[in-house]
Amino acid sequence: MKKIMIYLLMIAMIVTATGCSQGATVEEPEAAKTAIENGTYTGVGEGKGGDISVEVTIEEDVITAINVLSQNETEGLDQAIGTLTEEILRINSLEVDVVAGASVTSNGFVEAVTAALGAANATPDMLKKIEVAEVTTERETVTEKCDVVVIGAGGAGLTAAIEAKAAGANVIVLEKMPAAGGNTLISGAEYAASNNWMQKEMGIEDSIEQHIEDTLKGGDYVNDPALVRVVAENALAGAEWLRDFVGVVWEDELMQFGGHSAKRSLVPEGASGRAIITKQLVKAEEMGIPVLLNTKATALITDETGKVVGVEAEGKENDYIFETNKAVIIASGGFGSNVEMRVKYNPDIDGSILSTNSPGSTGDGIVMAEAVGADLTGMEFIQTYPICDPLSGTLLYVDDARLYGHTVIVNLEGKRFVEELGRRDVMSMGIKAQTGSVCYELMDQNGFEKSYLQENHAAEIEYLYNNDLFVKADTLEEAAAFYGIDAAELKTTVDNYNSYVADGVDPEFNKRSLPSTIEKAPYYILKAVPAVHHTMGGIMINESAQVVDLEGSVIEGLFAAGEVTGGIHGKNRLGSNAIADITVFGRIAGQNAAK
Ligand code: ADP
């Protein structure tokens, strides 16, 4: 039984006299003095996605309401705002702890509320002191039994859980963050699948062999060819499964990502991972799969033979032991948000490089698997994404225009320096070598419209405008001047580029897709930097998604899928191959774990 000890429950209320007059001779009681003038005040703070604007109502020195007027925080992180609002209202103080994994959002929100107090000529210490009940609970260790435990509720984990459940297993998903989704949620979630239905409609020739070759070449041929083949051969079936079983809606479009020799990437609704994760969560709920949030797996449990038979986990209030009848599936994502681990395996990828990743991508699954003898592979291969927010590292979706082929990328000198549809690592290193280690991505009105930017990414565009990271101008010169780019050189660059489009060949950088010239005003320029995006290395698995040990033998009872695994993408992952990988191997892991 959980013991709840209430130490103190004393809410000091200052009784406010209302002035009940009983006659002319009785003195009116003095109105209660408040330090802060009652009213509603607004304030702004700086979160991860830019300004967080709030409206705070104060009555008798007590904050009675906080409304968020606007914010652009990453989905999932924005839940921190709700948690902090509740806490501030509960204790009438801004001395609140930041929400784990969402420190920038938390600090930005508290800054906004503090600013609102400032607008009332008040400081946080002027709020009425309220002594609140302090409740402490003694942690208990709860033991639960099930067939399969999945660690991580990102794309791979939810896929695996749905498949395991469909195969008849009783499944529990553990997610350490307050929301599901991981990196999958905040990705564009385009999905490479050769011979897909859109290619057929558009008359695009493609093949599984070509997809394999592109993936191996993109990874400098250090990928595990057998695993690559599994992904390429099952990618289309995975996309169809997401569409037909899970209910994911795909746009009537295809994108061509760097390193792919054909336009083969399906685009989920709104070009966002949200289209996949929300449908998977609905499906999981329908099927009765519990997704335990705020529950962090900390260790795998093995029996005397080395077989994995369970997971230890920490919840908000209790510790857990999940005993598994069948298997554990590790789907806890990569380690892009763990600077220490990045530097351990690749000293070049230090804290000076921002990251696009979800705060949950800290490599926990890799550490847990290693502790039970799993082999790791390719840990030093860490990919940066070329086009990210110079302030926060967030991947910028205005860059979709590049993937539709409509942009050129230049440096401060107004010159192109890299193929715009080249490999992410090559582009990133190219950008790092330019003045200020930044790049400028240019498109015209035609490119802007044909890439559905306003329809899909309006909030991001507004944030970029507000932070001088995106400019729209009537002339090229004006757009260049905004950033101090050499305008004459930029004009020459664009003239040359337009002639390459007319010829259908780019003799300078061999850009593989030249669908449109850049000549229709207004012009747009995005300022961007590379940031850590994907960790290619991870747990060694076989074609059945079983985890393999240092001797090459299978660790019984243990499967892994998604970014937590290594070997599939070699030195460098091609864009849109991740969602194919996590879906294909998530399905395989789920099906096999249920056996
Ligand atoms: P993938 O693309 O491989 O599915 P994601 O990053 O989308 O990877 O999802 C991985 C999920 O695993 C994230 O939601 C992350 O918060 C979660 N996670 C990471 N470590 C743990 C852990 N120790 N316990 C539970 N969940 C975890």
XYZ file of N, CA, C and O and ligand atoms in Angstrom, residues 151-157 174-177 181-184 295-297 331-333 358 360-361 364 368 561-564 582, ligand 1:
151
model
N 10.294 -0.717 -25.455
C 10.913 0.467 -24.832
C 10.952 1.586 -25.862
O 11.691 1.519 -26.840
N 10.131 2.620 -25.669
C 10.117 3.764 -26.579
C 8.856 3.814 -27.415
O 8.499 2.839 -28.077
N 8.159 4.953 -27.336
C 6.923 5.126 -28.122
C 7.138 6.104 -29.263
O 6.379 7.038 -29.479
N 8.233 5.901 -30.029
C 8.412 6.618 -31.284
C 7.817 5.774 -32.408
O 7.029 4.844 -32.147
N 8.204 6.059 -33.637
C 7.640 5.326 -34.781
C 7.950 3.846 -34.743
O 7.070 3.006 -34.997
N 9.201 3.482 -34.417
C 9.575 2.056 -34.408
C 8.825 1.328 -33.294
O 8.289 0.235 -33.501
N 8.790 1.927 -32.109
C 8.170 1.270 -30.960
C 6.677 1.067 -31.144
O 6.142 -0.018 -30.853
N 6.659 1.431 -22.996
C 7.187 2.378 -22.009
C 7.740 3.592 -22.733
O 8.497 3.453 -23.696
N 7.385 4.773 -22.273
C 7.894 6.001 -22.888
C 8.353 6.928 -21.769
O 7.581 7.280 -20.889
N 9.614 7.319 -21.828
C 10.141 8.100 -20.700
C 9.696 9.561 -20.710
O 9.671 10.212 -19.674
N 9.341 10.073 -21.893
C 8.960 11.486 -21.974
C 7.473 11.650 -21.607
O 6.718 10.695 -21.603
N 6.171 9.875 -29.339
C 6.501 10.399 -30.676
C 7.960 10.465 -31.016
O 8.344 10.236 -32.157
N 8.807 10.839 -30.041
C 10.253 10.888 -30.267
C 10.641 11.701 -31.488
O 9.963 12.662 -31.854
N 11.725 11.299 -32.093
C 12.187 11.998 -33.300
C 11.223 11.817 -34.461
O 11.163 12.653 -35.360
N 10.489 10.709 -34.451
C 9.562 10.465 -35.570
C 8.534 11.588 -35.641
O 8.230 12.098 -36.732
N 7.646 7.002 -18.089
C 8.126 5.727 -17.546
C 9.398 5.325 -18.298
O 9.357 4.971 -19.470
N 10.495 5.435 -17.595
C 11.808 5.268 -18.234
C 12.395 3.897 -17.947
O 12.594 3.538 -16.785
N 12.665 3.148 -19.003
C 13.338 1.855 -18.822
C 14.759 2.129 -18.381
O 15.434 2.999 -18.948
N 13.281 0.107 -28.685
C 12.977 1.036 -29.793
C 13.111 2.456 -29.244
O 12.244 3.297 -29.426
N 14.233 2.682 -28.561
C 14.378 3.929 -27.810
C 15.098 5.035 -28.568
O 15.447 6.056 -27.989
N 15.312 4.847 -29.869
C 15.870 5.921 -30.690
C 17.370 6.083 -30.524
O 18.045 5.268 -29.889
N 14.779 15.151 -30.548
C 13.918 15.201 -29.372
C 14.817 15.033 -28.136
O 15.825 14.324 -28.188
N 14.521 13.228 -25.752
C 14.551 11.832 -25.290
C 15.605 10.981 -25.981
O 15.843 9.839 -25.578
N 16.256 11.533 -27.025
C 17.222 10.726 -27.797
C 18.574 10.723 -27.106
O 19.505 11.414 -27.527
N 19.732 5.600 -24.325
C 19.513 4.676 -23.195
C 19.486 3.211 -23.639
O 20.050 2.338 -22.971
N 21.699 0.038 -22.320
C 21.056 -1.125 -21.681
C 21.397 -2.417 -22.430
O 21.644 -3.457 -21.810
N 14.699 -2.234 -32.890
C 14.277 -1.662 -34.174
C 14.370 -0.142 -34.108
O 14.199 0.454 -33.045
N 14.640 0.448 -35.266
C 14.643 1.906 -35.367
C 16.026 2.502 -35.201
O 17.044 1.811 -35.371
N 16.050 3.774 -34.826
C 17.330 4.494 -34.777
C 18.293 3.921 -33.740
O 19.491 4.167 -33.795
N 17.773 3.152 -32.807
C 18.632 2.550 -31.783
C 19.551 1.478 -32.384
O 20.542 1.101 -31.784
N 12.411 2.217 -39.824
C 11.729 1.986 -38.535
C 10.425 1.225 -38.730
O 10.017 0.445 -37.875
P 12.555 5.703 -33.760
O 12.542 6.603 -34.966
O 13.623 4.691 -33.817
O 11.198 5.188 -33.433
P 12.177 7.884 -31.932
O 13.162 8.915 -31.532
O 11.067 8.312 -32.827
O 12.988 6.670 -32.550
O 11.496 7.234 -30.641
C 12.239 6.753 -29.560
C 11.408 6.961 -28.298
O 12.004 6.269 -27.201
C 11.329 8.422 -27.869
O 9.996 8.780 -27.686
C 12.125 8.461 -26.563
O 11.677 9.441 -25.658
C 11.899 7.059 -26.033
N 12.915 6.612 -25.062
C 14.242 6.839 -25.076
N 14.843 6.271 -24.014
C 13.869 5.658 -23.300
C 13.860 4.909 -22.086
N 14.947 4.695 -21.384
N 12.662 4.433 -21.645
C 11.503 4.664 -22.329
N 11.467 5.395 -23.471
C 12.625 5.866 -23.959
